[in-house]
Amino acid sequence: LALLYFIVRARTRILVNQRKALEEKVAVRTKEVQQRLNELATVNSVTKALNDKLELDELIQLVGNKMREVFNSDITYLALLDTETNMINFPYQDGDNMPPFKLGEGLTSQIIQSGEPMLINRDADIMAEYDKYGIQQTGKRAVSYLGVPIPVEDDIIGVLSVQSTQQESRFNEEDKKLLNTLAINVGIALHNAELFEEANIAKARAEEANEAKSAFLSTVSHELRTPLTSVLGFAKIIRKRLVDKIFPAVNVDDQKIKKTMKQVSENLDVVVSEGERLTSLINDVLDLAKIESGRMEWNMKPVFLQDVIGRAVSATSSLFDEKKLKLQKNIPENLPLISGDADKLIQVVINLLSNAVKFTDKGTVSIEAYPDNNQVIMEVQDTGIGIAEEDKHKIFERFRQAGDTLTDKPKGTGLGLPICREIIEHHGGIIWMTSEPKVGSTFFFSIPMIGQDGEQPIQLDRILSSLKTQINYSSSKKLGETPTILVVDDDTPIRSLLRQELTDAGYKVKEAANGKAALDAVRLKKPDLIILDVMMPEINGFDVAAVLKNDPATMDIPIIILSIVQDKERGFRIGVDRYLTKPIDTEKLFHEVDELLEQGVSHKRVLVVDEDATTVKSLTDVLTARGYKVMEANHDKLLETASEMKPDIIMLKSLDKLEKKAINELKFQKGLENVMFFVYQ
């Protein structure tokens, strides 16, 4: 019995000890699991925070703060190696202030070079490490040191380190594993941040290069316009005088002379044709530059696409005649309204028709338009050479041309279709194509239609086509005097060209080679109209126009700006009456000259602010008779009406404190910088 007792007691003791050992083991395991969970939570927290940061400086600051928080360290730093200079920098450090040093100095260098973590928990051991590698201590002295490498792919880019200056054995293997895990995530995040920074730098450089390219294209195109204007203008004058005056006076019985006359005439036709083609190419480049810089002017209003197509067909009819191609049209007269810039859409249709003719030697070209699902679709189909499959992706790319440019002579700049795409997409539509080599191509574009309750476009072309063109000069013409036009341009050939054209049209022409001479000429004797360039030495055309339009003695002289500078908004804000661009379109220039001379004075918008209805009526009658457009407003509506109407002149009966404040506010509003104020009693 006693033996049995001792056996049971011994067995029980064994079981108790085993249970204690198991409990201790479970406790250790539980502690390890909890530690792993804590480490995992820390890693997840840091990783999530890192993923939210792409700015390099912010990312480094975040990493350092997290390390200090997690390890409660006295010294914390993030070191990065500059591979170009072999210098180790410390973009984050807390508790110490270490300057950059060369690779090879300090424990940080050993970690980078070995790629292995370093854990030292005794002051003596730390000093031994310095002695072992023959290096000097850097920074504050620590008694516990933990540093791990930051890996990026196969390279070590830096070190994460936490240290204690007060407690030995402060860090353990688990801390090393945790910091090592963090370093791997930090390496990925830093790499992504560097890539992001490089991408931003590359983007900025690309944008800068693109701006420089656009500026270069615009400058070169502008520089080409002035000589081109002279060449094209004089070629047309020579052709006209040969046909009208010289050829009729020549004896055509001599076959050699007859043949020479024909050759001269044909050669001049080529000069004019090639000049106009060069003008078109320059316009394409300028359009691209304006689109890229956001300076393209858009005149959006309700239009009928059938009218747009009709004008484009008329403009390209000579191309079809030259190649003896037939154009088949299927354009309904009742197409729905669209909202668009008529001139830009005409440019698109002309480009599509021109391309169809250019690449079609025989067969037909057809143009069709029809409504489909709240949009209007237009298509141009040809039976030309077609486009190879590998070239289709180039069609709408800038400066790209289909075909082999070494064997197929390029036809154009390769900008026409890309500009068409920009125009159509600005209208909310899309442009696309289908093609088969040696069969032909079809180009389509769609534009959303607008509701039938919208504003109906004025059918100006249809009205004008039913009327005879009558040119009436100003009052001076009616008295038997010839209107005088002052041409202001620093380019001698341009002045000569305009003088000949305008003199032939029956006008008196005075010239000025710069802005100062123009102002002197106007003060000496007022002309009936001024044609003004912008880019001139000393005083530019905008300043000349501003002086004239702000002087009561000259403000009624109509001004036409004719320049390579395309800034209509500024010109109209100053008060000029028409804004045309070079090369000179003689027909359009004469139309504007005749219209302004018939008008007699420069139409300016005048806002009359007065409560007295009789005074307002008297002023309105007088100003309207002089050619001014008059608007009325009460004193309390001055600011609102002026902001909406943007008058050139504001006439006020009195000027109280409120109106002075309103005037100051108006002067800073866009479009009212140059408004003039007249106060009367």
XYZ file of C-alpha atoms in Angstrom:
681
model
C 0.000 0.000 0.000
C 2.840 2.327 0.903
C 4.527 1.428 -2.371
C 1.366 2.211 -4.285
C 1.115 5.579 -2.495
C 4.647 6.568 -3.487
C 4.063 5.469 -7.067
C 0.869 7.554 -7.364
C 2.552 10.530 -5.686
C 5.527 10.369 -8.017
C 3.254 9.994 -11.008
C 1.185 12.953 -9.887
C 4.329 15.076 -9.424
C 5.403 14.161 -12.956
C 2.006 15.090 -14.365
C 1.995 18.387 -12.470
C 5.475 19.228 -13.753
C 4.437 18.287 -17.274
C 1.373 20.482 -16.965
C 3.488 23.409 -15.721
C 5.927 22.902 -18.570
C 3.058 22.769 -21.047
C 1.494 25.904 -19.579
C 4.830 27.708 -19.755
C 5.264 26.536 -23.342
C 1.744 27.700 -24.225
C 2.423 31.025 -22.512
C 5.652 31.435 -24.497
C 3.878 30.456 -27.688
C 1.020 32.805 -26.884
C 3.504 35.581 -26.207
C 5.281 34.840 -29.468
C 1.988 34.770 -31.379
C 0.899 38.029 -29.745
C 4.281 39.526 -30.563
C 3.945 38.351 -34.155
C 0.446 39.825 -34.275
C 1.758 43.103 -32.885
C 4.621 43.065 -35.373
C 2.241 42.254 -38.206
C -0.091 45.053 -37.122
C 2.892 47.426 -37.003
C 4.109 46.324 -40.426
C 0.592 46.627 -41.875
C 0.162 50.055 -40.342
C 3.489 51.299 -41.679
C 2.950 49.661 -45.088
C -0.482 51.258 -45.461
C 0.917 54.641 -44.509
C 3.801 54.173 -46.946
C 1.462 53.246 -49.786
C -0.440 56.484 -49.272
C 2.707 58.589 -49.780
C 4.422 59.263 -53.080
C 6.165 62.499 -52.162
C 9.755 61.542 -51.233
C 10.294 64.049 -48.394
C 6.934 63.257 -46.785
C 7.638 59.538 -47.062
C 11.025 59.799 -45.338
C 9.528 61.883 -42.517
C 6.763 59.309 -42.060
C 9.224 56.384 -41.896
C 11.393 58.101 -39.277
C 8.449 59.003 -37.064
C 7.066 55.448 -37.230
C 10.448 53.928 -36.272
C 10.800 56.243 -33.290
C 7.228 55.452 -32.192
C 7.495 51.649 -32.572
C 10.936 51.156 -30.979
C 10.866 54.046 -28.495
C 14.478 54.757 -29.420
C 16.754 57.556 -28.165
C 18.419 57.904 -31.586
C 16.620 57.191 -34.850
C 17.852 57.758 -38.368
C 17.254 56.890 -42.008
C 20.413 57.002 -44.096
C 20.553 56.992 -47.918
C 23.539 56.398 -50.171
C 24.184 58.793 -53.058
C 25.786 56.473 -55.605
C 27.069 59.348 -57.743
C 29.115 60.946 -54.951
C 29.485 57.851 -52.660
C 28.232 60.007 -49.793
C 25.862 58.804 -47.073
C 23.185 61.386 -46.231
C 20.751 61.465 -43.318
C 17.431 62.915 -44.564
C 15.854 61.852 -41.251
C 17.531 61.786 -37.863
C 16.169 62.276 -34.369
C 18.283 62.444 -31.198
C 21.509 63.062 -33.100
C 22.898 65.437 -35.702
C 25.280 63.621 -38.028
C 26.632 65.370 -41.118
C 26.960 63.444 -44.398
C 30.077 61.288 -44.679
C 31.810 59.119 -47.249
C 30.943 55.486 -47.765
C 33.417 53.489 -45.650
C 32.997 55.508 -42.461
C 30.841 54.473 -39.507
C 28.758 51.350 -38.853
C 26.239 52.510 -41.465
C 28.821 51.939 -44.202
C 29.465 48.389 -42.974
C 25.749 47.557 -43.157
C 25.457 48.993 -46.693
C 28.581 47.189 -47.918
C 27.772 43.836 -46.269
C 24.030 43.968 -46.825
C 23.584 42.380 -43.366
C 21.774 43.699 -40.255
C 23.840 44.676 -37.211
C 22.628 44.194 -33.610
C 25.005 45.215 -30.761
C 23.715 45.363 -27.199
C 26.811 46.368 -25.170
C 28.810 49.544 -25.180
C 32.068 47.581 -25.199
C 30.904 45.502 -28.167
C 30.047 48.645 -30.132
C 33.523 50.036 -29.531
C 34.963 46.664 -30.515
C 33.117 46.864 -33.837
C 34.731 50.232 -34.546
C 38.150 48.764 -33.737
C 37.437 45.642 -35.799
C 36.806 47.645 -38.989
C 39.331 50.342 -38.182
C 36.745 53.103 -38.268
C 36.010 56.046 -35.995
C 32.829 56.559 -34.059
C 30.309 58.892 -35.706
C 27.537 60.767 -33.918
C 26.490 60.306 -30.273
C 27.674 57.254 -28.362
C 25.059 54.508 -27.996
C 25.055 51.454 -25.695
C 22.539 49.497 -27.792
C 22.607 49.643 -31.607
C 20.323 48.104 -34.220
C 20.724 48.830 -37.926
C 19.319 47.057 -40.989
C 19.917 47.602 -44.721
C 17.234 49.068 -47.025
C 17.094 46.818 -50.097
C 15.788 47.800 -53.536
C 15.926 44.832 -55.888
C 19.627 43.759 -55.843
C 21.002 46.979 -54.363
C 21.313 48.396 -50.870
C 20.291 52.047 -50.943
C 20.541 52.928 -47.243
C 20.072 51.968 -43.591
C 17.353 52.149 -40.939
C 18.745 52.422 -37.409
C 17.380 52.685 -33.852
C 19.669 53.141 -30.826
C 19.591 53.518 -27.066
C 22.016 55.783 -25.230
C 20.965 54.584 -21.741
C 20.103 50.875 -21.737
C 22.240 47.957 -22.826
C 20.507 44.926 -24.415
C 17.697 47.276 -25.404
C 16.988 45.419 -28.693
C 16.694 41.707 -29.521
C 16.425 39.378 -32.500
C 12.682 39.969 -32.778
C 13.304 43.718 -33.017
C 15.857 43.018 -35.738
C 13.335 40.926 -37.704
C 10.667 43.617 -37.347
C 12.977 46.439 -38.425
C 14.234 44.299 -41.299
C 10.653 43.721 -42.479
C 9.971 47.445 -42.267
C 13.148 48.167 -44.250
C 11.968 45.922 -47.109
C 8.680 47.846 -47.289
C 10.485 51.161 -46.980
C 12.749 50.185 -49.897
C 9.741 49.474 -52.105
C 8.047 52.730 -51.058
C 11.212 54.805 -51.607
C 11.704 53.224 -55.014
C 8.110 54.036 -55.983
C 8.528 57.589 -54.707
C 11.711 58.035 -56.754
C 9.982 56.674 -59.847
C 7.061 59.038 -59.207
C 9.458 61.976 -58.797
C 11.344 61.013 -61.962
C 8.037 60.718 -63.824
C 7.020 64.193 -62.644
C 10.377 65.623 -63.705
C 10.107 63.878 -67.076
C 6.550 65.184 -67.457
C 7.649 68.729 -66.614
C 10.507 68.509 -69.097
C 8.193 67.105 -71.766
C 5.702 69.928 -71.168
C 8.524 72.474 -71.299
C 9.821 70.934 -74.527
C 6.292 70.913 -75.946
C 5.833 74.584 -75.059
C 9.182 75.396 -76.646
C 8.171 73.460 -79.758
C 4.829 75.270 -79.959
C 6.538 78.638 -79.470
C 9.082 77.745 -82.152
C 6.375 76.641 -84.600
C 4.371 79.775 -83.926
C 7.391 82.087 -84.292
C 8.637 80.456 -87.490
C 5.145 80.437 -88.969
C 4.691 84.115 -88.159
C 8.070 84.961 -89.650
C 7.105 83.143 -92.859
C 3.804 84.973 -93.183
C 5.231 88.439 -93.867
C 7.382 87.548 -96.915
C 4.688 85.163 -98.103
C 2.146 87.990 -97.989
C 4.384 90.097 -100.240
C 5.161 87.273 -102.691
C 1.546 86.164 -103.024
C 0.156 89.693 -103.177
C 2.572 90.960 -105.820
C 2.176 87.784 -107.893
C -1.586 88.404 -108.017
C -1.056 92.063 -108.953
C 1.368 91.108 -111.754
C -1.017 88.466 -113.079
C -3.954 90.877 -113.006
C -2.063 93.679 -114.811
C -0.670 91.300 -117.411
C -4.139 89.962 -118.174
C -5.953 93.330 -118.004
C -3.422 95.746 -119.546
C -0.298 94.210 -121.062
C -1.474 91.059 -122.885
C -4.339 92.859 -124.707
C -1.796 95.397 -126.070
C 0.610 92.745 -127.403
C 0.512 91.537 -131.005
C -0.482 87.878 -130.676
C 0.175 87.051 -134.340
C 3.735 86.079 -133.431
C 3.465 82.471 -132.257
C 6.617 82.713 -130.138
C 5.231 85.710 -128.266
C 1.883 83.962 -127.913
C 3.614 80.869 -126.499
C 5.708 83.013 -124.133
C 2.601 84.845 -122.896
C 0.942 81.518 -122.181
C 3.997 80.248 -120.298
C 4.232 83.451 -118.245
C 0.546 83.213 -117.376
C 0.855 79.558 -116.404
C 3.993 80.237 -114.361
C 2.225 82.976 -112.433
C -0.696 80.630 -111.815
C 1.784 78.154 -110.328
C 3.344 80.858 -108.119
C -0.089 81.890 -106.802
C -1.221 78.284 -106.364
C 1.944 77.269 -104.511
C 1.790 80.442 -102.416
C -1.760 79.621 -101.376
C -0.706 76.028 -100.633
C 2.151 77.294 -98.462
C -0.302 79.601 -96.706
C -2.501 76.605 -95.962
C 0.460 74.659 -94.552
C 1.484 77.595 -92.342
C -2.095 77.935 -91.122
C -2.068 74.245 -90.151
C 1.069 74.757 -88.060
C -0.405 77.871 -86.418
C -3.674 76.056 -85.700
C -1.732 73.276 -83.991
C 0.230 75.779 -81.886
C -2.990 77.578 -80.885
C -4.767 74.327 -79.999
C -1.839 73.124 -77.867
C -1.573 76.443 -76.017
C -5.350 76.755 -75.543
C -5.474 80.005 -77.552
C -7.732 78.750 -80.330
C -10.736 81.059 -80.666
C -14.123 79.355 -80.926
C -17.292 81.023 -82.189
C -19.923 78.504 -81.140
C -23.490 79.098 -82.279
C -26.380 77.128 -83.853
C -25.552 76.197 -87.449
C -26.899 73.982 -90.222
C -24.366 71.349 -91.268
C -25.797 71.399 -94.807
C -24.691 75.046 -95.131
C -21.222 74.167 -93.834
C -20.947 71.355 -96.384
C -22.207 73.595 -99.192
C -19.493 76.193 -98.549
C -16.809 73.511 -98.311
C -17.948 71.932 -101.588
C -17.790 75.334 -103.311
C -14.288 75.950 -101.950
C -12.992 72.616 -103.298
C -14.799 72.555 -106.643
C -11.664 73.595 -108.545
C -9.797 70.565 -107.145
C -12.393 68.224 -108.618
C -12.263 70.075 -111.955
C -8.462 69.789 -112.146
C -8.527 65.991 -111.704
C -11.799 65.554 -113.610
C -13.376 63.775 -110.658
C -17.084 63.738 -109.941
C -18.460 64.610 -106.507
C -21.674 62.798 -105.550
C -23.715 64.584 -102.887
C -26.459 63.271 -100.649
C -27.133 66.137 -98.249
C -30.731 66.601 -97.015
C -31.961 70.162 -96.607
C -33.692 69.377 -93.298
C -30.751 68.218 -91.186
C -31.136 69.021 -87.469
C -29.332 71.982 -85.940
C -25.924 71.534 -84.354
C -23.958 73.868 -82.122
C -20.610 74.654 -83.674
C -18.035 77.018 -85.059
C -19.030 77.211 -88.726
C -15.579 78.290 -89.954
C -13.810 75.475 -88.101
C -16.297 72.879 -89.381
C -15.855 74.174 -92.940
C -12.114 73.693 -92.421
C -12.752 70.045 -91.436
C -14.975 69.289 -94.441
C -12.557 71.028 -96.834
C -9.713 68.939 -95.437
C -11.620 65.671 -95.869
C -12.681 66.561 -99.417
C -9.172 67.745 -100.342
C -7.640 64.510 -99.035
C -10.168 62.464 -100.979
C -9.241 64.285 -104.206
C -5.527 64.176 -103.421
C -5.437 60.394 -103.105
C -7.993 59.530 -105.804
C -6.851 59.443 -109.429
C -9.984 57.933 -110.935
C -13.494 57.070 -109.889
C -15.691 59.200 -107.645
C -15.843 60.983 -104.324
C -19.106 61.100 -102.397
C -20.245 63.152 -99.432
C -23.260 62.290 -97.315
C -24.847 63.557 -94.087
C -27.686 62.152 -91.998
C -29.115 62.246 -88.450
C -28.539 59.250 -86.182
C -29.316 58.878 -82.459
C -29.277 62.560 -81.433
C -26.250 63.330 -83.572
C -25.525 64.319 -87.138
C -23.046 62.153 -89.031
C -21.138 63.202 -92.122
C -19.022 60.893 -94.271
C -16.669 61.417 -97.217
C -15.979 58.328 -99.341
C -13.451 57.956 -102.141
C -12.241 55.284 -104.566
C -8.590 56.163 -104.075
C -5.449 54.293 -103.061
C -6.714 53.441 -99.578
C -4.655 53.028 -96.421
C -2.661 49.962 -95.400
C -3.576 48.299 -92.103
C -0.192 49.123 -90.515
C -0.637 52.830 -91.373
C -4.150 53.343 -90.030
C -2.973 54.194 -86.522
C -0.832 57.043 -87.923
C -3.651 58.871 -89.672
C -4.716 61.074 -86.755
C -1.204 61.489 -85.279
C 0.578 64.818 -85.673
C 3.316 65.086 -88.281
C 2.759 61.467 -89.320
C 2.001 60.410 -92.888
C 0.828 57.079 -94.228
C 3.017 55.233 -96.703
C 6.766 55.137 -97.290
C 8.043 58.723 -97.195
C 11.188 57.669 -99.070
C 9.270 56.393 -102.091
C 5.973 58.281 -101.737
C 6.389 62.051 -101.795
C 4.681 63.499 -98.684
C 1.630 65.601 -99.465
C 1.274 68.203 -96.744
C 2.443 68.561 -93.150
C 0.559 65.616 -91.720
C -1.380 68.080 -89.527
C -4.707 68.284 -91.357
C -6.408 65.250 -89.864
C -5.017 65.742 -86.323
C -6.398 69.301 -86.376
C -9.713 67.955 -87.686
C -9.803 65.559 -84.751
C -9.147 68.397 -82.274
C -11.934 70.485 -83.831
C -14.494 67.672 -83.876
C -13.679 66.572 -80.313
C -14.037 70.192 -79.136
C -17.574 70.028 -80.554
C -18.283 66.919 -78.465
C -18.080 64.575 -81.459
C -15.730 61.911 -82.754
C -13.933 61.326 -86.067
C -12.962 57.937 -87.479
C -12.214 56.131 -90.740
C -12.412 52.833 -92.611
C -10.156 51.953 -95.517
C -8.975 49.166 -97.792
C -5.865 49.420 -99.993
C -6.612 49.986 -103.703
C -10.354 50.175 -102.919
C -10.735 53.488 -101.133
C -11.322 55.196 -97.793
C -14.292 56.607 -95.914
C -13.910 59.273 -93.217
C -16.739 59.946 -90.758
C -17.408 62.473 -88.056
C -20.337 62.954 -85.714
C -21.541 66.049 -83.859
C -24.369 66.127 -81.289
C -27.533 67.865 -82.485
C -29.230 70.514 -80.359
C -32.892 70.835 -79.443
C -35.290 72.381 -81.918
C -36.244 75.066 -79.377
C -32.744 76.582 -79.503
C -31.748 79.812 -81.195
C -32.105 79.573 -84.974
C -29.079 80.674 -86.997
C -29.428 83.632 -89.316
C -29.268 82.447 -92.906
C -26.933 85.287 -93.844
C -25.400 83.550 -96.855
C -28.833 82.803 -98.310
C -29.955 86.413 -97.850
C -26.773 87.845 -99.339
C -26.913 85.512 -102.333
C -30.269 86.991 -103.323
C -29.038 90.588 -103.185
C -26.762 92.538 -105.508
C -23.538 93.757 -103.922
C -23.527 97.528 -103.714
C -20.553 99.513 -102.499
C -21.351 102.889 -100.980
C -18.603 105.155 -99.758
C -18.791 107.479 -96.791
C -20.223 111.000 -96.837
C -16.938 112.367 -98.201
C -17.340 110.075 -101.247
C -20.835 111.363 -101.842
C -19.428 114.900 -101.981
C -17.071 113.802 -104.738
C -14.037 113.299 -102.524
C -12.039 110.073 -102.595
C -11.719 108.413 -99.166
C -8.217 108.465 -97.694
C -6.785 105.327 -96.101
C -3.688 105.429 -93.891
C -1.591 102.238 -94.157
C 0.678 101.716 -91.131
C 3.263 98.929 -91.427
C 7.025 98.813 -90.897
C 7.397 96.310 -93.753
C 7.969 98.227 -96.999
C 6.747 95.463 -99.385
C 3.483 95.170 -97.428
C 2.891 98.937 -97.626
C 3.683 98.868 -101.351
C 1.321 95.967 -101.907
C -1.546 97.635 -100.035
C -0.905 100.963 -101.762
C -1.175 99.383 -105.210
C -4.252 97.319 -104.347
C -6.109 100.181 -102.662
C -5.120 102.754 -105.283
C -6.400 100.462 -108.029
C -9.654 100.185 -106.080
C -10.056 103.986 -106.170
C -8.833 105.093 -102.736
C -6.264 107.699 -101.729
C -3.465 106.036 -99.762
C -1.134 107.564 -97.185
C 1.658 105.537 -95.576
C 3.411 105.427 -92.211
C 6.365 103.153 -91.433
C 5.915 103.108 -87.640
C 3.513 103.969 -84.855
C 4.931 107.434 -84.126
C 4.723 108.442 -87.796
C 1.135 107.152 -87.874
C 0.075 109.307 -84.906
C 1.768 112.369 -86.475
C 0.009 111.701 -89.803
C -3.412 111.349 -88.147
C -2.992 114.606 -86.204
C -1.876 116.394 -89.370
C -4.915 115.258 -91.354
C -7.523 112.740 -90.279
C -7.857 109.800 -92.685
C -11.199 108.136 -93.362
C -9.840 104.743 -92.280
C -6.617 103.229 -90.880
C -5.096 99.835 -91.725
C -2.706 99.045 -88.902
C -0.006 96.414 -88.269
C 0.758 95.278 -84.706
C 4.446 94.342 -84.657
C 6.329 97.614 -85.180
C 9.390 99.241 -83.537
C 9.064 101.768 -80.690
C 5.247 101.910 -80.597
C 3.289 98.756 -81.450
C -0.052 98.742 -83.217
C -2.091 97.995 -80.093
C -0.680 101.098 -78.387
C -1.338 103.232 -81.492
C -4.959 102.016 -81.582
C -5.378 102.670 -77.843
C -4.115 106.276 -78.224
C -6.426 106.966 -81.160
C -9.475 105.329 -79.589
C -9.035 107.251 -76.330
C -8.747 110.646 -78.014
C -12.172 112.289 -78.693
C -10.692 113.926 -81.821
C -9.727 110.578 -83.431
C -11.850 107.946 -81.723
C -14.378 107.857 -84.579
C -11.805 106.799 -87.224
C -12.427 103.163 -88.197
C -9.363 100.968 -87.607
C -8.618 97.636 -89.260
C -5.765 95.658 -87.741
C -3.958 93.550 -90.346
C -1.211 91.545 -88.691
C 0.449 88.172 -88.236
C -0.281 88.533 -84.501
C -3.510 86.746 -83.642
C -4.946 88.474 -80.579
C -8.433 89.597 -81.583
C -9.641 89.857 -78.010
C -7.040 92.476 -77.157
C -7.709 94.395 -80.367
C -11.481 94.523 -79.859
C -10.992 95.419 -76.200
C -8.997 98.480 -77.269
C -11.758 99.425 -79.707
C -10.505 98.447 -83.174
C -13.299 97.794 -85.656
C -11.967 94.781 -87.595
C -9.148 92.329 -86.978
C -7.685 90.484 -89.997
C -4.591 88.296 -90.179
C -1.874 88.007 -92.804
C -1.399 86.769 -95.501
C -3.786 89.346 -96.928
C -7.100 88.143 -98.262
C -7.702 91.062 -100.639
C -11.380 90.311 -101.190
C -12.088 90.177 -97.459
C -10.024 93.307 -96.793
C -11.921 95.318 -99.449
C -15.234 94.097 -98.047
C -14.329 95.339 -94.563
C -12.921 98.641 -95.913
C -16.067 99.343 -97.944
C -18.342 98.439 -95.042
C -16.501 100.695 -92.575
C -16.289 103.606 -95.021
C -20.004 103.299 -95.723
C -20.586 103.356 -91.987
C -18.610 106.599 -91.806
C -17.459 106.390 -88.182
C -16.167 103.753 -85.830
C -19.092 102.126 -84.066
C -18.478 102.273 -80.340
C -20.740 101.112 -77.537
C -21.822 103.935 -75.218
C -23.557 103.370 -71.881
C -25.602 106.395 -70.722
C -26.342 106.480 -66.971
C -28.987 109.070 -66.096
C -32.403 109.060 -64.399
C -33.703 111.881 -66.617
C -35.514 110.229 -69.560
C -35.421 113.448 -71.645
C -31.645 113.770 -71.284
C -31.160 110.109 -72.112
C -33.287 110.433 -75.270
C -31.390 113.533 -76.418
C -28.008 111.880 -75.915
C -29.183 108.676 -77.593
C -30.423 110.537 -80.676
C -27.202 112.540 -81.045
C -24.880 109.570 -80.494
C -26.862 107.213 -82.728
C -26.741 109.762 -85.539
C -22.954 109.761 -85.191
C -22.835 105.969 -85.546
C -22.590 104.962 -81.874
C -24.495 102.065 -80.344
C -26.225 103.423 -77.230
C -27.335 101.521 -74.139
C -29.064 102.888 -71.059
C -28.830 102.119 -67.339
C -29.954 103.484 -63.986
C -27.357 104.488 -61.407
C -28.053 101.417 -59.253
C -27.618 99.127 -62.291
C -24.323 100.665 -63.480
C -22.046 97.833 -62.342
C -24.339 95.043 -63.534
C -25.078 96.576 -66.966
C -21.469 97.563 -67.661
C -20.213 94.084 -66.741
C -22.716 92.501 -69.101
C -22.536 94.933 -72.062
C -18.809 95.883 -71.862
C -19.204 99.409 -73.325
C -16.339 101.475 -74.719
C -17.618 104.712 -73.155
C -19.703 105.333 -70.005
C -21.466 108.723 -69.747
C -22.556 109.775 -66.232
C -24.560 112.777 -65.077
C -22.788 112.895 -61.719
C -20.185 111.001 -59.731
C -20.998 110.145 -56.107
C -19.011 107.904 -53.752
C -20.890 104.758 -54.752
C -20.266 105.383 -58.444
C -16.579 106.078 -57.808
C -16.379 102.705 -56.073
C -18.230 101.043 -58.972
C -15.812 102.649 -61.480
C -12.826 101.311 -59.553
C -14.351 97.817 -59.593
C -15.120 98.043 -63.316
C -11.530 98.955 -64.186
C -10.343 95.595 -62.882
C -12.873 93.515 -64.833
C -11.815 91.685 -67.991
C -12.855 93.601 -71.104
C -13.288 96.927 -69.264
C -9.632 97.867 -68.706
C -9.766 100.625 -71.352
C -13.317 101.936 -70.892
C -13.578 105.754 -70.900
C -15.778 107.776 -68.512
C -17.426 111.131 -69.346
C -19.106 113.035 -66.528
C -21.517 115.860 -67.399
C -23.661 118.243 -65.312
